[in-house]
PDB file of C-alpha atoms in Angstrom:
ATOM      1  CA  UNK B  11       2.233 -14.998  30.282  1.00  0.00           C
ATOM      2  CA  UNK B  12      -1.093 -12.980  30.461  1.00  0.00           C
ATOM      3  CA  UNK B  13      -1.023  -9.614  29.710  1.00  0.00           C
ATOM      4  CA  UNK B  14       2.022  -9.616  28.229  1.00  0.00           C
ATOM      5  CA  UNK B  15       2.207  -9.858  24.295  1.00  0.00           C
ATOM      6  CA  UNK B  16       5.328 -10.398  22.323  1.00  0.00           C
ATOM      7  CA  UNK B  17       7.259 -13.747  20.770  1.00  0.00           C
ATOM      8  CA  UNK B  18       8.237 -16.499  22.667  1.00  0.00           C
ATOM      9  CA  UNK B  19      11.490 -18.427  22.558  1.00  0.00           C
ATOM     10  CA  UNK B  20      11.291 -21.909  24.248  1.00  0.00           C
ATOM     11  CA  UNK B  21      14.433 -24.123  24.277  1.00  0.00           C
ATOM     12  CA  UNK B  22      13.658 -27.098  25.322  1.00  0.00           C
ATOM     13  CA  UNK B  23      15.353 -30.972  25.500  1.00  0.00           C
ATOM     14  CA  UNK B  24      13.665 -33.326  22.949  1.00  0.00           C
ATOM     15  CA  UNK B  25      14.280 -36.524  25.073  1.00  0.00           C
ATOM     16  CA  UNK B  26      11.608 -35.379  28.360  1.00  0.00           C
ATOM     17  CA  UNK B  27      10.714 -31.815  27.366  1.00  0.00           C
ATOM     18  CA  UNK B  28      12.321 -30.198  30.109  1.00  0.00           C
ATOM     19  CA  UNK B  29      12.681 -26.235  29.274  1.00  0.00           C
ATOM     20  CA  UNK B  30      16.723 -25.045  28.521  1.00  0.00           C
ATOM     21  CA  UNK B  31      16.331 -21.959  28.154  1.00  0.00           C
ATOM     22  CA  UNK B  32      12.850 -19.247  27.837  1.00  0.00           C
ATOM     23  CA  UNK B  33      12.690 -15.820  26.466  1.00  0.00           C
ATOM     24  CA  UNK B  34      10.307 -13.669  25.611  1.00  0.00           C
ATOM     25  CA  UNK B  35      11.338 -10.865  22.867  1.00  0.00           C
ATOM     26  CA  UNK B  36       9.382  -7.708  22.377  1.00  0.00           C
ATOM     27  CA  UNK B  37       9.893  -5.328  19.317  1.00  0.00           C
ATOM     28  CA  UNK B  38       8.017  -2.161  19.671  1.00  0.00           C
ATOM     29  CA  UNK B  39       5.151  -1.662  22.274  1.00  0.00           C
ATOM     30  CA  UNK B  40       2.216  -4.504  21.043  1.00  0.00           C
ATOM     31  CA  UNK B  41       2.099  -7.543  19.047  1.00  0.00           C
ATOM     32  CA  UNK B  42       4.902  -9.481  17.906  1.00  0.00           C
ATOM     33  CA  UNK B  43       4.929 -12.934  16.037  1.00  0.00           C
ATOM     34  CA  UNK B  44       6.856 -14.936  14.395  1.00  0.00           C
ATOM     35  CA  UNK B  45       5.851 -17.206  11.226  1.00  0.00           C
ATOM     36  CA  UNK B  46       9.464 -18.402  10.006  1.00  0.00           C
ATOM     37  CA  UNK B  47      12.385 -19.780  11.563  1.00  0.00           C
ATOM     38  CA  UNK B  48      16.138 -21.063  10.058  1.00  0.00           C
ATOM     39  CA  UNK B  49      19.090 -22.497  12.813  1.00  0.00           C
ATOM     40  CA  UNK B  50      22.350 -21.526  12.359  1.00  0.00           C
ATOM     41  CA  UNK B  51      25.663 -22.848  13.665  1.00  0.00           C
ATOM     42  CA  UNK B  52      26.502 -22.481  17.537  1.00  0.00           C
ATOM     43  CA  UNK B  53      22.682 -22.364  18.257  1.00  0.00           C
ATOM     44  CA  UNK B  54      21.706 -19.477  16.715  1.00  0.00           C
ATOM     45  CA  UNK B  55      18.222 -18.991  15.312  1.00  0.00           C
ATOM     46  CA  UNK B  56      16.951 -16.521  12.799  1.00  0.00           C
ATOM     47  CA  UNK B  57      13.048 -15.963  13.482  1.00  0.00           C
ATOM     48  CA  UNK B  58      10.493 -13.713  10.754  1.00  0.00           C
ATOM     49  CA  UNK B  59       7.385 -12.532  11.049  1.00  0.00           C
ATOM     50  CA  UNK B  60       5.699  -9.224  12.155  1.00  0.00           C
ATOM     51  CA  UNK B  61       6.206  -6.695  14.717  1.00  0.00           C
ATOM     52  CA  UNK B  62       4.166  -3.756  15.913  1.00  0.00           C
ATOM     53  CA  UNK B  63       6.449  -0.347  15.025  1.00  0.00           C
ATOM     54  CA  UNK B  64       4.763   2.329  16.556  1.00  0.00           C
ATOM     55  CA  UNK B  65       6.610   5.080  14.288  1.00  0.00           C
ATOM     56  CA  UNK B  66       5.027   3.213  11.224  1.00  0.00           C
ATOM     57  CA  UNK B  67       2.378   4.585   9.195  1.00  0.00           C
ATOM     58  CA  UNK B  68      -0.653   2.762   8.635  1.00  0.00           C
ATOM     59  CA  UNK B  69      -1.759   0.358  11.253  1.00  0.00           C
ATOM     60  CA  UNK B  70       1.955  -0.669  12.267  1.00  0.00           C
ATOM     61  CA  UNK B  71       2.419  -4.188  11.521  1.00  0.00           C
ATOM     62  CA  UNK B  72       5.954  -4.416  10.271  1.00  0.00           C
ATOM     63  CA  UNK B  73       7.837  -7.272   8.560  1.00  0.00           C
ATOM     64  CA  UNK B  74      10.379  -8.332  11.411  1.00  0.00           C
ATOM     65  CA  UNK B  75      13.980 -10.315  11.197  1.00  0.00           C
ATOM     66  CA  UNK B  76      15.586 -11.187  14.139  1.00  0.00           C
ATOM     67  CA  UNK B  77      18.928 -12.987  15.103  1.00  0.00           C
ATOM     68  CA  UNK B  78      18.701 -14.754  18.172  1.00  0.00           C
ATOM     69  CA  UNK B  79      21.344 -16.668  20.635  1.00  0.00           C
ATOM     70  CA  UNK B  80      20.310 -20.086  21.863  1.00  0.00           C
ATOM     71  CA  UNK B  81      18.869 -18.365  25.289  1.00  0.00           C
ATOM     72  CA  UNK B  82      16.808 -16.488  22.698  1.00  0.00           C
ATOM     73  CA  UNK B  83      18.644 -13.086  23.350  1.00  0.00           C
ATOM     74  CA  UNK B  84      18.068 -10.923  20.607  1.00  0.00           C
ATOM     75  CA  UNK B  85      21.020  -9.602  18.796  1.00  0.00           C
ATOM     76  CA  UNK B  86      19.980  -7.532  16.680  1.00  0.00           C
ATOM     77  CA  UNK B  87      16.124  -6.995  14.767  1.00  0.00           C
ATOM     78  CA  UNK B  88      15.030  -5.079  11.647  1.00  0.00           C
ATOM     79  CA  UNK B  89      12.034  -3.984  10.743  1.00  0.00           C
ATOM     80  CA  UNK B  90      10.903  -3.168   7.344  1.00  0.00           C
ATOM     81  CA  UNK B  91       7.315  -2.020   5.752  1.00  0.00           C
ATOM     82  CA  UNK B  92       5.413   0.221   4.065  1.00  0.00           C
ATOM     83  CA  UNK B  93       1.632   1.886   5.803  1.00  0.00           C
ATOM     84  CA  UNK B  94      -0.080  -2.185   5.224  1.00  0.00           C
ATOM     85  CA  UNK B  95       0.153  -4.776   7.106  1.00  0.00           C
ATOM     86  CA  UNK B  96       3.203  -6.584   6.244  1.00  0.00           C
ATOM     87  CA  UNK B  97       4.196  -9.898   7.328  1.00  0.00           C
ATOM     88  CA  UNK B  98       7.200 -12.617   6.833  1.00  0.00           C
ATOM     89  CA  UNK B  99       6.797 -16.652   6.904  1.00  0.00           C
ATOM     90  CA  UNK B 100       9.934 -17.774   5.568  1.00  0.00           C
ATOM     91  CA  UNK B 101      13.591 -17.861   5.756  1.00  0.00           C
ATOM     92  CA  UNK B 102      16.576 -19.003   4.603  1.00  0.00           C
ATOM     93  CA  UNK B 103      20.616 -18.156   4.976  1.00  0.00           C
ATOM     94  CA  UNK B 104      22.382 -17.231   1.792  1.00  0.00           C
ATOM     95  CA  UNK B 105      25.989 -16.899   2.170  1.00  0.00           C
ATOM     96  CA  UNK B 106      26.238 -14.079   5.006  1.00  0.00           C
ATOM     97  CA  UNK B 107      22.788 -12.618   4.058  1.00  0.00           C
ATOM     98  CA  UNK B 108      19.609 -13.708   5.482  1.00  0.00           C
ATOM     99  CA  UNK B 109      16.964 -13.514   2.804  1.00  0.00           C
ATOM    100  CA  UNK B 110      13.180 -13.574   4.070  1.00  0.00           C
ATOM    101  CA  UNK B 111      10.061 -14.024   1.867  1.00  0.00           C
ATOM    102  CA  UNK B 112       6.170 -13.252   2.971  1.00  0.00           C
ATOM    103  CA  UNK B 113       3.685 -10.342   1.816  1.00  0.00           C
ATOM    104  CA  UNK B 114       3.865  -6.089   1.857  1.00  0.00           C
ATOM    105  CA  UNK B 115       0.525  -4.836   2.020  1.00  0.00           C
ATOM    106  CA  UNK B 116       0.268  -1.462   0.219  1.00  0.00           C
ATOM    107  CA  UNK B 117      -2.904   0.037   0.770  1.00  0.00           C
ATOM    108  CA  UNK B 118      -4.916   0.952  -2.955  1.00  0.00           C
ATOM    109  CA  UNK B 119      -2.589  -1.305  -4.508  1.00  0.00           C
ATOM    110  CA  UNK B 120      -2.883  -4.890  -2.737  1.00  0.00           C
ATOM    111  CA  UNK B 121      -0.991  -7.304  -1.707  1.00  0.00           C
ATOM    112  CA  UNK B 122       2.861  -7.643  -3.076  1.00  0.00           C
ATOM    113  CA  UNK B 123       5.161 -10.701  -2.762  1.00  0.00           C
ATOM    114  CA  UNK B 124       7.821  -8.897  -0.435  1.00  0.00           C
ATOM    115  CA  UNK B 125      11.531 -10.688  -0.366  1.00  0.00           C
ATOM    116  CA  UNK B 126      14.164  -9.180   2.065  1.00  0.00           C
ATOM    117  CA  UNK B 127      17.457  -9.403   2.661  1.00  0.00           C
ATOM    118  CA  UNK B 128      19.746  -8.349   5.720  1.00  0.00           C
ATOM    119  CA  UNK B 129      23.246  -8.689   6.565  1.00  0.00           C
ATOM    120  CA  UNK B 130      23.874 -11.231   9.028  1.00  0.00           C
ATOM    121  CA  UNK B 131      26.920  -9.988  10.957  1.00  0.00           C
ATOM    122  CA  UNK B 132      25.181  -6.215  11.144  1.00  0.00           C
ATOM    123  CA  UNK B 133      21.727  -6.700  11.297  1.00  0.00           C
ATOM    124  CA  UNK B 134      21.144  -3.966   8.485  1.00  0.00           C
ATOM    125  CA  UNK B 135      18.864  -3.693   5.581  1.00  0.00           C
ATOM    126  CA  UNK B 136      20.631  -4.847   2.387  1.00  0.00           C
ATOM    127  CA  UNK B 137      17.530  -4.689   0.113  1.00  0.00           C
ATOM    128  CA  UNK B 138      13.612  -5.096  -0.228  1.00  0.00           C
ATOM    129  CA  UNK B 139      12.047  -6.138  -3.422  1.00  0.00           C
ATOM    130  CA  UNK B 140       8.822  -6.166  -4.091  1.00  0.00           C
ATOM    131  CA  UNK B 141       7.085  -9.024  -6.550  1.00  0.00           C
ATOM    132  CA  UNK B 142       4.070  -9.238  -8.141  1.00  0.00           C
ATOM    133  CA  UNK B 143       2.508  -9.394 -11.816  1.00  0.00           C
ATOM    134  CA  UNK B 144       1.233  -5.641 -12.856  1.00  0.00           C
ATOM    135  CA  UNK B 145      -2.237  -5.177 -11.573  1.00  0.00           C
ATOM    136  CA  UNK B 146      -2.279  -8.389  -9.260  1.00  0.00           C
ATOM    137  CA  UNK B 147      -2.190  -9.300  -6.230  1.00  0.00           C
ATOM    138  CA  UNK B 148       0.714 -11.828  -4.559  1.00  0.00           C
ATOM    139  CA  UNK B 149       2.519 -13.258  -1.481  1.00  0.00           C
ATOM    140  CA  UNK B 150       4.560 -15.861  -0.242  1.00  0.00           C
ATOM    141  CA  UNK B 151       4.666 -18.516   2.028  1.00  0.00           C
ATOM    142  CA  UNK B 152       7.674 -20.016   2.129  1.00  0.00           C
ATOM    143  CA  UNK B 153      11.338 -19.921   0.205  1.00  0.00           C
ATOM    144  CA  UNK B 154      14.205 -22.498  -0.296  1.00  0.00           C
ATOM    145  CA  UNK B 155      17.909 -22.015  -1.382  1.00  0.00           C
ATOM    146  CA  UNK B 156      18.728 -23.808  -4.190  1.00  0.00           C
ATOM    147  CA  UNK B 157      22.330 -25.282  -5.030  1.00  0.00           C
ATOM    148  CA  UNK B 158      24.284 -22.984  -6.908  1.00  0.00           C
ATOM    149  CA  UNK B 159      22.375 -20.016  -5.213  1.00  0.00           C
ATOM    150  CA  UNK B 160      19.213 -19.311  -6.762  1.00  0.00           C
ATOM    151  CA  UNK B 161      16.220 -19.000  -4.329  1.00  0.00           C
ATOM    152  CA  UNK B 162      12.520 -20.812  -4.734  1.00  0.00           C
ATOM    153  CA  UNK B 163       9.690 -19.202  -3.534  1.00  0.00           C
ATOM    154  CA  UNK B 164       6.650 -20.362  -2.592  1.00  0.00           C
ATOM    155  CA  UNK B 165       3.049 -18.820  -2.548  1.00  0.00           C
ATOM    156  CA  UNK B 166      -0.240 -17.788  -4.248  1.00  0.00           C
ATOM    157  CA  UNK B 167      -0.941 -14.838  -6.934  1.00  0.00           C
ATOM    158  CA  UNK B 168      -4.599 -13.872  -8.378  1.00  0.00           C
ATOM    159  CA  UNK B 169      -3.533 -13.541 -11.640  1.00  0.00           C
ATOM    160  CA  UNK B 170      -4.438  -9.950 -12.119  1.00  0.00           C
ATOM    161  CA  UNK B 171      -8.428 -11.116 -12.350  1.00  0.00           C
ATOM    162  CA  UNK B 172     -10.837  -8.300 -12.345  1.00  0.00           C
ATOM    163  CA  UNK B 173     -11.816  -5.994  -9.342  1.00  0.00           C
ATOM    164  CA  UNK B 174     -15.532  -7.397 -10.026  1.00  0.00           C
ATOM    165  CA  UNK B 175     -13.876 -10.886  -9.635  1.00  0.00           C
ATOM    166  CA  UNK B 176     -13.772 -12.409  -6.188  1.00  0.00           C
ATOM    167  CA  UNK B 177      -9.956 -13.044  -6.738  1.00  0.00           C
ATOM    168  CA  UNK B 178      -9.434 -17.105  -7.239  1.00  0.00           C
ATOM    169  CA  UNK B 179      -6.314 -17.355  -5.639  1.00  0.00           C
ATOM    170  CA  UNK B 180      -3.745 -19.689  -7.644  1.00  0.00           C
ATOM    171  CA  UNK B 181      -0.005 -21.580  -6.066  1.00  0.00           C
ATOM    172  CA  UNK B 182       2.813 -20.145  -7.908  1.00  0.00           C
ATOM    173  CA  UNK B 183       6.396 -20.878  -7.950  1.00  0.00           C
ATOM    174  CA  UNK B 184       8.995 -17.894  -8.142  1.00  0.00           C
ATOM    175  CA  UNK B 185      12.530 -18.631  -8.446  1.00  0.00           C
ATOM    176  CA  UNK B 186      14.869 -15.979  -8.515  1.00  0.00           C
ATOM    177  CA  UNK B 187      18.887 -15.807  -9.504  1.00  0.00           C
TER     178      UNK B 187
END
């Protein structure tokens, strides 16, 4: 819709296309997007990405979980970030938490590999870590749950090169217990 910015939520049927259900979720005033998405039983989706928080320091781009019905009606959202931009591209359930992965942007420092968790039921913050090598920059792309609950994620790290380096960025594999 033009002039209208936010996330979309399009459920549609897979055998002609024809649109179920359309919503279109706003968090804050501006931009929203989302980069990662999980379903969950009776419909529900659980959608990351970023979100424009206007009380945030910085430019405002916050990481953003959402729980959504199958109309797309949000039930609850957190936001979570530091004065960079930060942003979230995957996710994955883990018991009743819902553990996101993507990249916290703190300004002098870099870039961080960012991996949050929220309660399911209550929508609230159970912990943000950040993970990186000491005087690197990192972030990640995507995460898996593992059987027996460990978590894989997915992304690229520079190593800690130089400043005076153009950083070569290089795939790494985190998994965490």
């Amino acid at each position: 819709q033009p002039g209208v910015l936010g996330a979309w939520y399009l459920r549609v049927k897979l055998a002609d296309g024809k649109v179920l259900a359309t919503a279109l979720v706003q968090q804050g005033g501006l931009s929203a997007q989302w980069r990662g998405v999980t379903g969950l039983e009776g419909g529900l989706v659980v959608a990351v990405g970023s979100a424009y928080d206007v009380s945030a320091a910085g430019n405002g781009q916050e990481a953003w979980v959402t729980l959504l019905d199958s109309d797309g009606k949000p039930l609850w959202a957190k936001l979570a970030g530091g004065a960079g931009n930060d942003v979230l591209h995957g996710v994955v359930l883990a018991g009743d938490v819902v553990v996101a992965a993507g990249v916290d942007e703190v300004p002098g420092t870099g870039l961080q590999g960012m991996l949050m968790r929220v309660g399911l039921d209550s929508g609230e913050l159970v912990g943000a870590t950040a993970i990186a090598k000491p005087k690197s920059q990192a972030m990640f792309h995507a995460l898996g749950a593992l059987p027996g609950g460990d978590l894989l994620l997915a992304g690229a790290t520079d190593a800690g090169q130089p400043a005076t380096t153009p950083p070569a960025w290089q795939g790494w594999l985190v998994r965490v217990k």
